[in-house]
CSV table of C-alpha atoms and ligand atoms in Angstrom, one decimal:
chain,number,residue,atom,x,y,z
K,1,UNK,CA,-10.8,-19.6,-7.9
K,2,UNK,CA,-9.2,-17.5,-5.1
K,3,UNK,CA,-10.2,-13.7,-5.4
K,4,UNK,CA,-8.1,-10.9,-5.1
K,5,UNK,CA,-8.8,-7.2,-4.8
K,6,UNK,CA,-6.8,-3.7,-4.2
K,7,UNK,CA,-7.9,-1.5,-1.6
K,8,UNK,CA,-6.5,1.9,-1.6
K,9,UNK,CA,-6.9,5.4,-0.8
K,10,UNK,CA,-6.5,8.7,-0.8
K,11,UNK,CA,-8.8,8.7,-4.3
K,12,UNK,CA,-8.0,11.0,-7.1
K,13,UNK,CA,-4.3,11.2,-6.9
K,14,UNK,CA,-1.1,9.3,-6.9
K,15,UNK,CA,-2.5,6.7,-5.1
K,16,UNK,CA,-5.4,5.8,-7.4
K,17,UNK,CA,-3.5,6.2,-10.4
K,18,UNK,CA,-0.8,3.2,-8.7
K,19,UNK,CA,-3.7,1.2,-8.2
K,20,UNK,CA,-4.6,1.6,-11.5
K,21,UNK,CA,-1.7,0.6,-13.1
K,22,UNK,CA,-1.6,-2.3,-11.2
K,23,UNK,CA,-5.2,-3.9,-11.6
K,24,UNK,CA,-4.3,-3.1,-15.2
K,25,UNK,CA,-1.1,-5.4,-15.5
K,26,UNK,CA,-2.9,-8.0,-13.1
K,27,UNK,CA,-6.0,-8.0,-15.5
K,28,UNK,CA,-9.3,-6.6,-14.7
K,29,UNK,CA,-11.4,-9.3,-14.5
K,30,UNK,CA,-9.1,-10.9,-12.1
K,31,UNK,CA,-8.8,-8.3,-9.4
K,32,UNK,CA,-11.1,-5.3,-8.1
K,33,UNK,CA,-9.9,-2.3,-7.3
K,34,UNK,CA,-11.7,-0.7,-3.9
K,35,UNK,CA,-11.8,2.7,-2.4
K,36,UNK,CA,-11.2,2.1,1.3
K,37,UNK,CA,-13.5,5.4,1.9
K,38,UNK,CA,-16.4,2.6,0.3
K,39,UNK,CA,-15.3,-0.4,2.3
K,40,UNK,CA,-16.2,-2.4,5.3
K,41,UNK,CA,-14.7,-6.1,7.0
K,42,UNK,CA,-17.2,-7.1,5.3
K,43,UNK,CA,-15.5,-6.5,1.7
K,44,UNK,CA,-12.5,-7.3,3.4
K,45,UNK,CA,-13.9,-11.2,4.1
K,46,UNK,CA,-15.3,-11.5,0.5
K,47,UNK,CA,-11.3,-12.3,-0.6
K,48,UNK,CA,-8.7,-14.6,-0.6
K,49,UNK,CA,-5.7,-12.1,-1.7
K,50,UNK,CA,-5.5,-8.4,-0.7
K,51,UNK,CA,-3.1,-5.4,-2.0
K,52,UNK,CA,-3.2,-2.3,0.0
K,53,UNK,CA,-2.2,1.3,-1.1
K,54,UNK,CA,-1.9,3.8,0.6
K,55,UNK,CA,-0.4,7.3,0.6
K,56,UNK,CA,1.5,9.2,3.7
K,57,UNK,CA,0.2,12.4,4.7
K,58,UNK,CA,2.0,13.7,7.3
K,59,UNK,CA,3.9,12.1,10.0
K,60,UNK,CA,0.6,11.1,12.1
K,61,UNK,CA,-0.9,9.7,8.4
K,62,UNK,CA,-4.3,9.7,7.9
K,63,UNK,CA,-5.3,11.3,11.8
K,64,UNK,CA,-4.3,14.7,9.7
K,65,UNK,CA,-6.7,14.2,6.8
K,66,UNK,CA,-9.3,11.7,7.9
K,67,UNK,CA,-11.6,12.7,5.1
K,68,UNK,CA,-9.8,12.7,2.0
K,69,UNK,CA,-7.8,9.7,2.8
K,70,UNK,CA,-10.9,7.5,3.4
K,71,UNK,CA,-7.9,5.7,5.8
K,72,UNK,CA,-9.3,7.0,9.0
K,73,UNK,CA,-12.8,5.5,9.0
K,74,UNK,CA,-11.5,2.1,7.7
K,75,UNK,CA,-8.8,1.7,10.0
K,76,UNK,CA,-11.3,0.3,12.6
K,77,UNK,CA,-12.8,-2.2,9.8
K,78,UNK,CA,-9.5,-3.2,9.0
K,79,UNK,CA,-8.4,-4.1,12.6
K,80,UNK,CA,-12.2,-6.4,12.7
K,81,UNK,CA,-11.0,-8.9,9.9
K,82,UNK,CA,-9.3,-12.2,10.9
K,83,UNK,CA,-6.5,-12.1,8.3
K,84,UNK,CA,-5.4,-15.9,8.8
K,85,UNK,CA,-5.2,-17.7,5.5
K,86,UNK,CA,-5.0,-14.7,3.5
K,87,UNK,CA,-1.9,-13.5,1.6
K,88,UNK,CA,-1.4,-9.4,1.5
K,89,UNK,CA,1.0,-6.6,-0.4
K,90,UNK,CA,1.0,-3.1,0.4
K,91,UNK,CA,2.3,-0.3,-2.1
K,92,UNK,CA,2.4,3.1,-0.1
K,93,UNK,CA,3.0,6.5,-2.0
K,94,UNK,CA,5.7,8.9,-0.6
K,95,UNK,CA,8.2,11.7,-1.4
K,96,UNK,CA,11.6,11.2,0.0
K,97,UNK,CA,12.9,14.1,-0.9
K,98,UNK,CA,10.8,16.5,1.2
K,99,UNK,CA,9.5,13.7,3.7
K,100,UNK,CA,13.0,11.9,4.0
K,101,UNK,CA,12.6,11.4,7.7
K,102,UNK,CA,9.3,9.5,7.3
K,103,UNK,CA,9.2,8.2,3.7
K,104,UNK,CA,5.9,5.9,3.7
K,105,UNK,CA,5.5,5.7,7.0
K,106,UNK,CA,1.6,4.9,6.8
K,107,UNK,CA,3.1,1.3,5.1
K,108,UNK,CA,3.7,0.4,8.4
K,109,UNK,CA,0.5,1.1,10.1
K,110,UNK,CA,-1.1,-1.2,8.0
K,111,UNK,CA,1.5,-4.1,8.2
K,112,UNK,CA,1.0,-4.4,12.1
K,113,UNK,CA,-2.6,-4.5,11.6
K,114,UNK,CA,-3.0,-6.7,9.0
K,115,UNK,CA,0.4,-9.1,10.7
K,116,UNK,CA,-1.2,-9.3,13.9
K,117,UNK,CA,-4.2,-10.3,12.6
K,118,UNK,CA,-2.8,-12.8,10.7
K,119,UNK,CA,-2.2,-12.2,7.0
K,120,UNK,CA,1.1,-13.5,5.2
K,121,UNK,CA,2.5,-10.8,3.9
K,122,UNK,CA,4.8,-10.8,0.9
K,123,UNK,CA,6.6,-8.2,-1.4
K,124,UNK,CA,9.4,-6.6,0.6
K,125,UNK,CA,11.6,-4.2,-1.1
K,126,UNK,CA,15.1,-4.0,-1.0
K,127,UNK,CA,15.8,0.0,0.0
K,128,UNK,CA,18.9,0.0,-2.6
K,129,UNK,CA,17.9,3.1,-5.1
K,130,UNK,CA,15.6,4.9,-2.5
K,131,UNK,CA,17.2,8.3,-0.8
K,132,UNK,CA,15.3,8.9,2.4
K,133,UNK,CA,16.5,9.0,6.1
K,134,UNK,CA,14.1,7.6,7.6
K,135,UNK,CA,11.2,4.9,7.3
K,136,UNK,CA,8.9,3.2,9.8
K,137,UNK,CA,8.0,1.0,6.9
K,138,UNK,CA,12.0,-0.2,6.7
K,139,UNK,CA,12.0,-3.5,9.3
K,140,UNK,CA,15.2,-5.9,9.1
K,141,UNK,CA,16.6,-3.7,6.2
K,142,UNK,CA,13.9,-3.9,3.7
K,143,UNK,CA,10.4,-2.2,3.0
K,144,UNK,CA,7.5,-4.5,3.9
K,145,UNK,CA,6.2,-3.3,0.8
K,146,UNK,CA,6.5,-1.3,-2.6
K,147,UNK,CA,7.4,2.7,-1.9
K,148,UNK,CA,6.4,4.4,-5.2
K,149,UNK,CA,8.0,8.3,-5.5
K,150,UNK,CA,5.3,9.8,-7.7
K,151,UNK,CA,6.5,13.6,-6.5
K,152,UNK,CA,10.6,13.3,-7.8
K,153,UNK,CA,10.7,9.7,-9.6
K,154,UNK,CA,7.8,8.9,-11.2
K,155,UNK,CA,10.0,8.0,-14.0
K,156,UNK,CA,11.2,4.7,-12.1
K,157,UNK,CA,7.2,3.8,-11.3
K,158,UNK,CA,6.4,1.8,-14.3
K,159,UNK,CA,10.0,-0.5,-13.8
K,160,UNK,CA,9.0,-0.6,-9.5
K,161,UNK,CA,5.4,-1.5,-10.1
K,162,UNK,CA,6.2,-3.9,-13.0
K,163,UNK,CA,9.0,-5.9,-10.9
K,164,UNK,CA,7.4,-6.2,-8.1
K,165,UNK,CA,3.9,-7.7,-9.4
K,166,UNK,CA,6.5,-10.3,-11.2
K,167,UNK,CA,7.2,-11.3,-7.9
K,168,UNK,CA,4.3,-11.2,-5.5
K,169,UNK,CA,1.5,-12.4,-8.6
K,170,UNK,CA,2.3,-15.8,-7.9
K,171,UNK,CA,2.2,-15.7,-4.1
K,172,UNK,CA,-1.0,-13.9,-4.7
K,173,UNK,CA,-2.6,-17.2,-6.9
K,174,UNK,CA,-2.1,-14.8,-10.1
V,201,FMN,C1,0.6,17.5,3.8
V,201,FMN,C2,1.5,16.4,3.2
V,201,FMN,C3,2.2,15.6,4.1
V,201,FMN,C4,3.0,14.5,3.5
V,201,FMN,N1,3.7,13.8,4.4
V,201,FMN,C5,4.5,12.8,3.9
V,201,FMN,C6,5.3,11.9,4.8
V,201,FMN,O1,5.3,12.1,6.0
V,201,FMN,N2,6.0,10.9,4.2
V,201,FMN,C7,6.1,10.7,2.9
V,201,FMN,O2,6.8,9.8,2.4
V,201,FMN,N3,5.3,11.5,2.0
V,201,FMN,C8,4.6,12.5,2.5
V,201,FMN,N4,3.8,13.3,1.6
V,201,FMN,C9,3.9,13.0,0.2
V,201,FMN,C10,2.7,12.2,-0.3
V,201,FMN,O3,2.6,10.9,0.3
V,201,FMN,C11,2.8,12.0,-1.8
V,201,FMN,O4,2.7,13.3,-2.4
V,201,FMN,C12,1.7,11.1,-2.4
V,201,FMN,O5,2.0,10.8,-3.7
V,201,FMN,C13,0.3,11.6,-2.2
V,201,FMN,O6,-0.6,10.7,-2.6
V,201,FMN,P1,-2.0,11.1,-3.3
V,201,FMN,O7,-1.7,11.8,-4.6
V,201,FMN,O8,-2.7,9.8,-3.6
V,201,FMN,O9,-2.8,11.9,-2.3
V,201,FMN,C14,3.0,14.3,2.1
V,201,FMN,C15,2.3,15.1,1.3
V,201,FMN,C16,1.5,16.1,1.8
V,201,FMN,C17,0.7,17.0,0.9
């Protein structure tokens, strides 16, 4: 059986809480959820199928906040692991209201990590419904992954995270 897990920080906020929701929907027993502050390549190698969240924190992301993010330290451990023949999503957390020139920007400095090492990523978004100015994470007109609003919509969370786990589970082996 392929194994899948979510790795995600900052802990303790929006973040976690996204995570949540979605080991909930995929089922616990068939996904573990992972504070990247804990992990190491070597939690990285034990799977199959990875999603990644991750929340923006100012323009230069985690650099600002290396400690409560948990981001900075496993940066490095991230850019060890040989991604080829693994399938990844990443969710980031943002507010495009106040942060509208770099709504989830951090979504993008994990996607050139994890895509030059070799992962297939899946779950772009289309950017129809968003209002933001700006976003690194926006390549060939869609998000490479889900931005969840917890700030100004977290009244469209349950719909985003629900629609886009239809469509990435099966990609994912789910
Ligand atoms: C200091 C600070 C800087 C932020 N910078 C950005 C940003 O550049 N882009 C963005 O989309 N959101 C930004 N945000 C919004 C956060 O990403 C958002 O509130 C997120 O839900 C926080 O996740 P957490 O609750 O897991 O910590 C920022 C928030 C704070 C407090």
């Amino acid at each position: 059986m392929q194994k899948t897990a979510i790795f995600y920080g900052p802990v303790g906020g929006s973040t976690e809480y996204v995570a949540k929701r979605i080991q909930e929907i995929i089922g616990a027993g068939k996904c573990d959820l992972i504070p990247v502050r804990d992990a190491s390549v070597t939690d990285l190698e034990k799977y199959d199928n990875i999603i990644f969240g991750i929340a923006t924190i100012g323009n230069e992301t985690w650099h600002n906040e290396p400690v409560k993010s948990g981001w900075f330290g496993f940066m490095p451990e991230l850019e060890k692991c040989d991604f080829n023949g693994k399938t990844c999503a990443i969710f980031g957390l943002g507010d495009q209201i106040r942060y509208a020139d770099h709504f989830v920007d951090a979504m993008a400095d994990v996607y050139e990590v994890i895509k030059t090492n070799g992962a297939t990523v899946t779950g772009s978004v289309d950017p129809k419904g968003y209002e933001f100015n700006h976003s690194r994470s926006l390549i060939d007109g869609r998000f490479i992954g889900l931005p969840v609003d917890e700030d100004f919509e977290s009244d469209r969370t349950g719909k985003r995270i629900k629609s886009w786990l239809e469509e990435i589970m099966p990609q994912l082996g789910l």
